[in-house]
Coordinates of C-alpha atoms in Angstrom, one line a residue:
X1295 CA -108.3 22.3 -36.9
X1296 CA -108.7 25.5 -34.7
X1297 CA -110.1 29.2 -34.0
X1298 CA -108.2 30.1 -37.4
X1299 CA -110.5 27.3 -39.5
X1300 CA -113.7 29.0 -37.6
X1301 CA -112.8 32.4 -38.4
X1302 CA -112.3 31.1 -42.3
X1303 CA -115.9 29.4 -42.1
X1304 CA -117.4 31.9 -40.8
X1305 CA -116.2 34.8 -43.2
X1306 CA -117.6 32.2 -46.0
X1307 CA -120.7 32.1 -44.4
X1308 CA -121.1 36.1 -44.0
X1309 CA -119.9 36.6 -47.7
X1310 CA -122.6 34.0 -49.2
X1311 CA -125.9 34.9 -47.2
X1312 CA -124.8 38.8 -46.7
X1313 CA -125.4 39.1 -50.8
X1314 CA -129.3 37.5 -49.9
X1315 CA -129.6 39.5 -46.4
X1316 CA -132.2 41.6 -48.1
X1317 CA -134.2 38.4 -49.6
X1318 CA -137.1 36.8 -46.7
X1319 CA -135.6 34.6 -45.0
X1320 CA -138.7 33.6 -42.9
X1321 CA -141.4 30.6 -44.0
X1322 CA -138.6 29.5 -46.9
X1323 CA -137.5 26.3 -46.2
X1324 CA -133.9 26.0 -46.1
X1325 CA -132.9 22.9 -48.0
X1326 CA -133.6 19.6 -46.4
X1327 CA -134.3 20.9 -43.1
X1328 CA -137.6 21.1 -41.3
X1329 CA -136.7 24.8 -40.4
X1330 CA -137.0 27.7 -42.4
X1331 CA -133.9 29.7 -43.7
X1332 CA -134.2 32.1 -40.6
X1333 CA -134.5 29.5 -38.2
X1334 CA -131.3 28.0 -39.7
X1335 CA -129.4 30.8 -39.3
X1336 CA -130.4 31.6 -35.3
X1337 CA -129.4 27.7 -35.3
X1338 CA -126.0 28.6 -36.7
X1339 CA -125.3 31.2 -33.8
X1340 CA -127.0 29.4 -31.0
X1341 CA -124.6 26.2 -31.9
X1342 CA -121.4 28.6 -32.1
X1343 CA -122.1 30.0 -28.6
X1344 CA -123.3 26.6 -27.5
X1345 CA -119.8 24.8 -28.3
X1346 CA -117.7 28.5 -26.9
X1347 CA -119.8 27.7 -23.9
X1348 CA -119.0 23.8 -23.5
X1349 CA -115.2 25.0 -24.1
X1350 CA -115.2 27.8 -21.8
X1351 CA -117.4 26.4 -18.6
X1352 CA -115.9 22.7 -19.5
X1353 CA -118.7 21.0 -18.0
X1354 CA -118.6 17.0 -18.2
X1355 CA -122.3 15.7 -18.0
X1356 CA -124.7 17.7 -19.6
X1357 CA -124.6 21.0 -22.1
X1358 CA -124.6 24.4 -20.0
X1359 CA -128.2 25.4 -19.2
X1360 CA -128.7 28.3 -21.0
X1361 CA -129.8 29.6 -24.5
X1362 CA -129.6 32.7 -27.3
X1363 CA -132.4 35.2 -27.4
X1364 CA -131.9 36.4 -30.9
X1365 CA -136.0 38.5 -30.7
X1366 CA -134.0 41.3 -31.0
X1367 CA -132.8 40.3 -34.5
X1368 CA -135.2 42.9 -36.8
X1369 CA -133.5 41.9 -40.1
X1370 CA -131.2 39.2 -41.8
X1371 CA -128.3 41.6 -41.1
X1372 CA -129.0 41.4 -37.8
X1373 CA -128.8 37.8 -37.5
X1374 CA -125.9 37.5 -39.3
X1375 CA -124.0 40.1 -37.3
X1376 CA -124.9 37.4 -34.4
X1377 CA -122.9 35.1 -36.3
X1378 CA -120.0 37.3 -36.6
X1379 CA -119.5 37.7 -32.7
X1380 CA -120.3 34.0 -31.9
X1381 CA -118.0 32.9 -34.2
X1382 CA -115.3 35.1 -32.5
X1383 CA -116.3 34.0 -29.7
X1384 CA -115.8 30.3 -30.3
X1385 CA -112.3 31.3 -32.0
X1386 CA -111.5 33.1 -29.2
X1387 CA -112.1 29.7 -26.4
X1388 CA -110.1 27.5 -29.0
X1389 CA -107.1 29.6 -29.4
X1390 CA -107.3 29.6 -25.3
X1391 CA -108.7 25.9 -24.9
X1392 CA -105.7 23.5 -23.4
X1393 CA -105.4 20.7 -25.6
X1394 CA -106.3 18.5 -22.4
X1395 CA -109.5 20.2 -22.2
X1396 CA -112.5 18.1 -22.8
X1397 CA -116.2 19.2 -22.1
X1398 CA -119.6 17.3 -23.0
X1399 CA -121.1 16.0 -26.1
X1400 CA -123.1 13.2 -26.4
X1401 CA -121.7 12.0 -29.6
X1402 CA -120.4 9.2 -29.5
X1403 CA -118.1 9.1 -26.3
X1404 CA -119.4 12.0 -24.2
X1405 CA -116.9 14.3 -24.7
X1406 CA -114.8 16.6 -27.3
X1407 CA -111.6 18.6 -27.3
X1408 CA -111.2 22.3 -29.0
X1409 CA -110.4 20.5 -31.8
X1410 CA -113.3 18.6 -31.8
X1411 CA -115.9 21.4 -31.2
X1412 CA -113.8 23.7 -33.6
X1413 CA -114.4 21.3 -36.2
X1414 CA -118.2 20.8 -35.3
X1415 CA -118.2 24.5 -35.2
X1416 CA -116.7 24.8 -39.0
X1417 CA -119.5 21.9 -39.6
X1418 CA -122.5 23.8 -38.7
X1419 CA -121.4 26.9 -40.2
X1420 CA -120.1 25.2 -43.9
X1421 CA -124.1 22.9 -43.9
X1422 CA -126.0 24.9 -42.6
X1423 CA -125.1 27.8 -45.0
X1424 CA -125.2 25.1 -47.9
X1425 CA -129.0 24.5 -46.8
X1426 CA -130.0 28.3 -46.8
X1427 CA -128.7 28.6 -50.2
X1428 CA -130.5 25.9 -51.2
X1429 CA -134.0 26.9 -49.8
X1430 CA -133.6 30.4 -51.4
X1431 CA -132.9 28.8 -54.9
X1432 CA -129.5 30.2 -55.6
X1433 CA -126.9 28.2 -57.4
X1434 CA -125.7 25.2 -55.1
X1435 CA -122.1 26.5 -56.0
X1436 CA -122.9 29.9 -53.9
X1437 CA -122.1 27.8 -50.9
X1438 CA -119.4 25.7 -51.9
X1439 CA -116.2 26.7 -49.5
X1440 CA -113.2 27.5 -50.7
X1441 CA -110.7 24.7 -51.7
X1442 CA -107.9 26.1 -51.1
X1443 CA -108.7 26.3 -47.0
X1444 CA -109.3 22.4 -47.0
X1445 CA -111.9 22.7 -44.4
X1446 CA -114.6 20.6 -46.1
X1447 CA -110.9 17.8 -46.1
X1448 CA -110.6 18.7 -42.4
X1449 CA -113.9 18.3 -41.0
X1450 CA -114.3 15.1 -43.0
X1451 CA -110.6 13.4 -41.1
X1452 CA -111.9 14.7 -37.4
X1453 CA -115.6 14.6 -37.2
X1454 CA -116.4 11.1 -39.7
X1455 CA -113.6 8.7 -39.3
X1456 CA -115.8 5.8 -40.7
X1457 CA -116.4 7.7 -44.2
X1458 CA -114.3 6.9 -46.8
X1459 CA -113.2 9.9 -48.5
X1460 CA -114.0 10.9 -52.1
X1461 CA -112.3 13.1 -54.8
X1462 CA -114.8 15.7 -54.2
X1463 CA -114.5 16.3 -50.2
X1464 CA -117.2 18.8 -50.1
X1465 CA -119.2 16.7 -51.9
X1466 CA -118.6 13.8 -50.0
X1467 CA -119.3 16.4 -46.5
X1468 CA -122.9 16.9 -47.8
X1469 CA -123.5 13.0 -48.5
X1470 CA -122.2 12.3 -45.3
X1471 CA -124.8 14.7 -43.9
X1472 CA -127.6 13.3 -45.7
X1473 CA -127.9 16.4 -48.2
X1474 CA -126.6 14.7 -51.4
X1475 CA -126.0 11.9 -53.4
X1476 CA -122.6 10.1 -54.3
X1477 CA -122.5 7.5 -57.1
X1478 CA -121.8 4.3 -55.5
X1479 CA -122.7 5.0 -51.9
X1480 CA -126.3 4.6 -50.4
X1481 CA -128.5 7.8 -49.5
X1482 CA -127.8 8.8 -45.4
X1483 CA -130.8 9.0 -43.2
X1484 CA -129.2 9.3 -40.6
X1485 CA -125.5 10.3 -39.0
X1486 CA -123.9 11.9 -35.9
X1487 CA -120.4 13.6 -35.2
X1488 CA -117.4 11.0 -34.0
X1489 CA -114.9 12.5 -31.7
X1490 CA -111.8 10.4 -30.7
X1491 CA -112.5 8.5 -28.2
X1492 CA -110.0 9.7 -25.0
X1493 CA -109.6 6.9 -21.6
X1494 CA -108.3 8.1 -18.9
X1495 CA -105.6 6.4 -16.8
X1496 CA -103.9 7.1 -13.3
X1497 CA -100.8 8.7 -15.0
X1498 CA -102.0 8.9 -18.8
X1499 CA -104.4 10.0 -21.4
X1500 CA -105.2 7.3 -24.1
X1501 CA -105.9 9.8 -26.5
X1502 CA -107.7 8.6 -30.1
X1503 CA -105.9 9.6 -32.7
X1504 CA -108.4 10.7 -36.3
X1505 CA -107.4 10.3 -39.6
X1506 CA -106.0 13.9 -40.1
X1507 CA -103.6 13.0 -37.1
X1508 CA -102.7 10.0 -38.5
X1509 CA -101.8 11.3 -41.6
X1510 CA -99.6 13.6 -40.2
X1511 CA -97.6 11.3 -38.1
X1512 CA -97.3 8.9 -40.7
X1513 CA -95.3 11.7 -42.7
X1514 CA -92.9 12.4 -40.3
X1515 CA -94.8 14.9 -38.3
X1516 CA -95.9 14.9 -34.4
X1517 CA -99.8 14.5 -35.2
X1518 CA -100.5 17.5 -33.0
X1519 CA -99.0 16.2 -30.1
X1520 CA -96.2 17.5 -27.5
X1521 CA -93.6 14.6 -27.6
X1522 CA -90.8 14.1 -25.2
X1523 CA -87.1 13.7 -26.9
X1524 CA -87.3 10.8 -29.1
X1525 CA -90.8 10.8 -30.1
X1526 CA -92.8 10.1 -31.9
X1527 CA -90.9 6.8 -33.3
X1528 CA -90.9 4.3 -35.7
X1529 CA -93.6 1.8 -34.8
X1530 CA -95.8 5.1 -33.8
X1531 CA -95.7 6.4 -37.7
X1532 CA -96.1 2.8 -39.3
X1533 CA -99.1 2.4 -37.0
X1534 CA -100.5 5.5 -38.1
X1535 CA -100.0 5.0 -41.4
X1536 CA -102.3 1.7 -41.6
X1537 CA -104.8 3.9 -39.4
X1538 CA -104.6 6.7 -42.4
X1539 CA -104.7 4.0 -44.8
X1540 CA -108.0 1.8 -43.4
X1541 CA -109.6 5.4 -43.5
X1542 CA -108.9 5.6 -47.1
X1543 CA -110.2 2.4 -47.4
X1544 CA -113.7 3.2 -45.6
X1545 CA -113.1 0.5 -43.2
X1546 CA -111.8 2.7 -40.2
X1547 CA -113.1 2.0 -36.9
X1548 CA -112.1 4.8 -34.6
X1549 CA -113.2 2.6 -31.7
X1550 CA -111.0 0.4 -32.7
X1551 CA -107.7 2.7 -34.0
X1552 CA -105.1 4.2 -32.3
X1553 CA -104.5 6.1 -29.2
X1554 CA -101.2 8.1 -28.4
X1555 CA -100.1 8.3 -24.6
X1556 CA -100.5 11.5 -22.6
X1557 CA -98.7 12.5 -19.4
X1558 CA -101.1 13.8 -17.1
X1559 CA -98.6 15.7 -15.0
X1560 CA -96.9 17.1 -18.2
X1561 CA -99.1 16.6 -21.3
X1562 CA -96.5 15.3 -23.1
X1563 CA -96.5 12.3 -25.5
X1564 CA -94.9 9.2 -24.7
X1565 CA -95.8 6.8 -26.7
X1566 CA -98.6 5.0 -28.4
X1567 CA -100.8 2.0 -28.3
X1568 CA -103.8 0.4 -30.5
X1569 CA -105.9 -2.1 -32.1
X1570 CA -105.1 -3.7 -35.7
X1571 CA -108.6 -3.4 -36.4
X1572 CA -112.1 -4.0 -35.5
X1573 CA -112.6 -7.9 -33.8
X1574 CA -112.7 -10.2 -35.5
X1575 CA -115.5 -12.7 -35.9
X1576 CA -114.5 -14.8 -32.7
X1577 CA -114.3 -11.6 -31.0
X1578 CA -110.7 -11.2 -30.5
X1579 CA -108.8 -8.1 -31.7
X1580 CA -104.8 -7.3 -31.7
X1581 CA -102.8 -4.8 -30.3
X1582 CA -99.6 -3.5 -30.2
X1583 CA -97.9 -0.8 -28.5
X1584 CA -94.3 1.1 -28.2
X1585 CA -93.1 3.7 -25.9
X1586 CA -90.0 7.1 -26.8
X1587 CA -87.0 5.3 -25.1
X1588 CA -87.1 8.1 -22.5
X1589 CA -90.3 6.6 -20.9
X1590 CA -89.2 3.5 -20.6
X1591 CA -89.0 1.6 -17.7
X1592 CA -91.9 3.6 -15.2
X1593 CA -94.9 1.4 -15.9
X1594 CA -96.4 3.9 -18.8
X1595 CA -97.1 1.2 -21.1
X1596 CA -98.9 -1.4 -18.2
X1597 CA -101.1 0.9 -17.1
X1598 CA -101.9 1.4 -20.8
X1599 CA -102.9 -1.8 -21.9
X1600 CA -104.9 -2.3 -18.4
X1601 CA -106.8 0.8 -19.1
X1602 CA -107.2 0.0 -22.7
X1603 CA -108.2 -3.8 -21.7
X1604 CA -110.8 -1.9 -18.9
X1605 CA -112.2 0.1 -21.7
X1606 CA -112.3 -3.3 -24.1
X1607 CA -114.6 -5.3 -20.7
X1608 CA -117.1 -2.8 -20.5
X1609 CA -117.6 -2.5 -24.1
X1610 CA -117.9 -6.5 -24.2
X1611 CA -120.9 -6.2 -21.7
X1612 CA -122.7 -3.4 -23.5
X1613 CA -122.0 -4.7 -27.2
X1614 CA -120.5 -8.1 -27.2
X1615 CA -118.7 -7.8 -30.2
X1616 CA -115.1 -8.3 -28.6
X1617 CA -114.6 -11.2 -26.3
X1618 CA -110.7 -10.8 -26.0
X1619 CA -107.7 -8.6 -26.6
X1620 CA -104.5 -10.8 -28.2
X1621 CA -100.9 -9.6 -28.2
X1622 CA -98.2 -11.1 -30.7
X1623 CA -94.5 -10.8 -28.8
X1624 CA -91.1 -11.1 -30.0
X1625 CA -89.9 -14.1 -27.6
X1626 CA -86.1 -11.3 -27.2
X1627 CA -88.4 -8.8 -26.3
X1628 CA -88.8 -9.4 -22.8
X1629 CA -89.9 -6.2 -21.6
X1630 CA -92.9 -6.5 -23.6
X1631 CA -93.6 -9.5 -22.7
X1632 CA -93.8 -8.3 -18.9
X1633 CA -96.5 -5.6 -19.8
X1634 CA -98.4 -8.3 -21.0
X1635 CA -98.5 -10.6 -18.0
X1636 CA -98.6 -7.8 -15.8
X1637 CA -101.7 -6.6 -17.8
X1638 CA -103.5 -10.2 -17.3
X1639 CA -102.6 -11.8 -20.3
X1640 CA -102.3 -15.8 -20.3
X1641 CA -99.4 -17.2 -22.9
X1642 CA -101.5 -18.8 -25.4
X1643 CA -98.4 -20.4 -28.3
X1644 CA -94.8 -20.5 -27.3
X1645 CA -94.4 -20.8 -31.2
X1646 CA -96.3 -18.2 -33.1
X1647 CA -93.9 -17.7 -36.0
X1648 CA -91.3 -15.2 -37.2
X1649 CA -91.6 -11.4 -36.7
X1650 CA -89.5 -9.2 -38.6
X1651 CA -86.9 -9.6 -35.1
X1652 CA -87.2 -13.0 -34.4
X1653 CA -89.5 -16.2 -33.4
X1654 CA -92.8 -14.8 -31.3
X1655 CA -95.1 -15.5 -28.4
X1656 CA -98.5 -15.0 -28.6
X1657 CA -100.3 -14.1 -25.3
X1658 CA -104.1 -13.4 -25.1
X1659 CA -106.3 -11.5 -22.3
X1660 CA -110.1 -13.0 -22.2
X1661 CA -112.5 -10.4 -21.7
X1662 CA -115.7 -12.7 -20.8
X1663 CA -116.2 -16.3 -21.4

């Protein structure tokens, strides 16, 4: 998901409302929105050069202070020819964003990547042009993107991680969004975006890896990551593939996925470390971790596991719904079993059972009492 996918939403948007440009726009109520169809569309723009701007100015605790004057806008045409340059604008910051880069957004961790406010970006557009064609009557299928560009596929993986996808993914974009109905699934009310989550660490990014990511490295791919020789391996993809699969399933918990490990001082990928799911109802949740060969040895994977337990404490005291993290080690393995300890974690069984390698400790790091 980048400034390509914007560019592609944004020519579907032009093409659909340019053939209405001449209708009024104004006092029409677009779709299920409280605005009218006009209102919608200087929406559209303000949130394109809204999310350039976040990019661009990367500020961390707030939006950037300023807003769109669109009074000038005498006609439809006008307005969308606002949307034309903002969406080049935002395609423009993306295809210059660092992948590092993050920048505020309340939703649900504070931040987002380009990727992230690309795919918002593709969002707005895709909806809010789905509403306007709605609220002037035409045929539903007007707004309907094309297949073939998978964007309606892609915003689903990046921005709701907890949906479980349909056959019909634009389908299942506007139920997400509280604009239609799916057989089977409740009515939404209510909804917000879900960027991966990203915790930083004195060396290393714990970047959250979505769906569409997952996916990708499951197949034999990188996931959109820079590795260093080696990477990504073995237990990184079949990790990633029970992330892609719980998705499939409706029962992913980004939160709770997987995170791949970023080099600060490089931006490279070194390795990868995550949950086996939400907690469970004691509270206690799995992980498991492996590091590229290469980065073996330098205390990557400690530091990950004590910034991933950090992370795991505060959320116990604003949620209380995980009380401790709980590590499953090959008793050979003794490397791992030193991140562990060194991490906090108390030996809990010196007999936990096979593993596909051999008999298994099971260590266990309380979070609160």
């Amino acid at each position: 998901m980048g400034g390509e996918q914007v560019r592609e939403a944004v020519e579907h948007c032009l093409a659909v409302l340019g053939a209405v440009a001449e209708r009024d726009w104004k006092g029409v109520k677009a779709g299920r929105l409280d605005w009218d169809c006009r209102e919608t569309a200087e929406h559209v723009a303000s949130d394109l050069i809204a999310y350039a701007g976040q990019l661009a100015g990367r500020p961390t605790t707030r939006w950037a202070p300023f807003e769109i004057d669109m009074a000038e806008c005498e006609n439809n045409a006008d307005l969308l020819e606002v949307i034309r340059t903002t969406g080049v604008l935002l395609t423009a910051v993306v295809h210059t964003t660092p992948r590092s880069v993050r920048a505020f957004h309340p939703y649900p961790f504070r931040a987002a990547d380009r990727e992230g406010f690309a795919a918002m970006g593709v969002a707005e557009v895709l909806l809010h042009t789905h509403d306007i064609v709605e609220g002037l009557g035409l045929p539903v299928a007007t707004a309907v993107p094309p297949a073939g560009l998978g964007l309606s596929e892609s915003v689903l993986a990046r921005l709701f991680p907890h949906v479980r996808p349909g056959d019909d993914p634009w389908a299942t974009l506007l139920w997400a969004t509280g604009r239609g109905d799916l057989p089977g699934r409740a009515p939404v009310t209510a909804w917000k975006w879900s960027n991966p989550l990203h915790i930083d660490g004195d060396r290393l990014v714990l970047q959250g890896v979505h769906p569409a990511a997952a996916a990708d490295l499951a197949e034999g791919g990188t996931g959109g990551f820079d590795w260093i020789v080696g990477g990504p391996v073995e237990g990184t993809r079949t990790g990633a593939g029970l992330v892609f699969q719980a998705y499939e399933a409706g029962v992913h918990r980004p939160e709770w996925g997987m995170f791949v490990l970023v080099r600060k001082e490089d931006g490279l990928a070194v390795g990868a470390l995550g949950y086996h799911g939400a907690p469970d109802e004691e509270g206690r949740v799995e992980i498991g971790y492996d590091l590229v060969e290469g980065a073996r040895g330098r205390g990557y994977m400690t530091e990950a596991v004590r910034a991933l337990a950090d992370w795991a404490r505060e959320r116990s005291r604003e949620q209380g719904d995980v009380r401790s993290l709980f590590a499953v080690v090959e008793k050979a393995n003794t490397p791992s079993q030193n991140v562990v300890s060194r991490a906090g974690f108390d030996k809990v069984s010196d007999d936990w059972g096979d593993g596909e390698h051999g008999e298994q400790f099971a260590y266990e790091l309380r979070l609160r009492a």
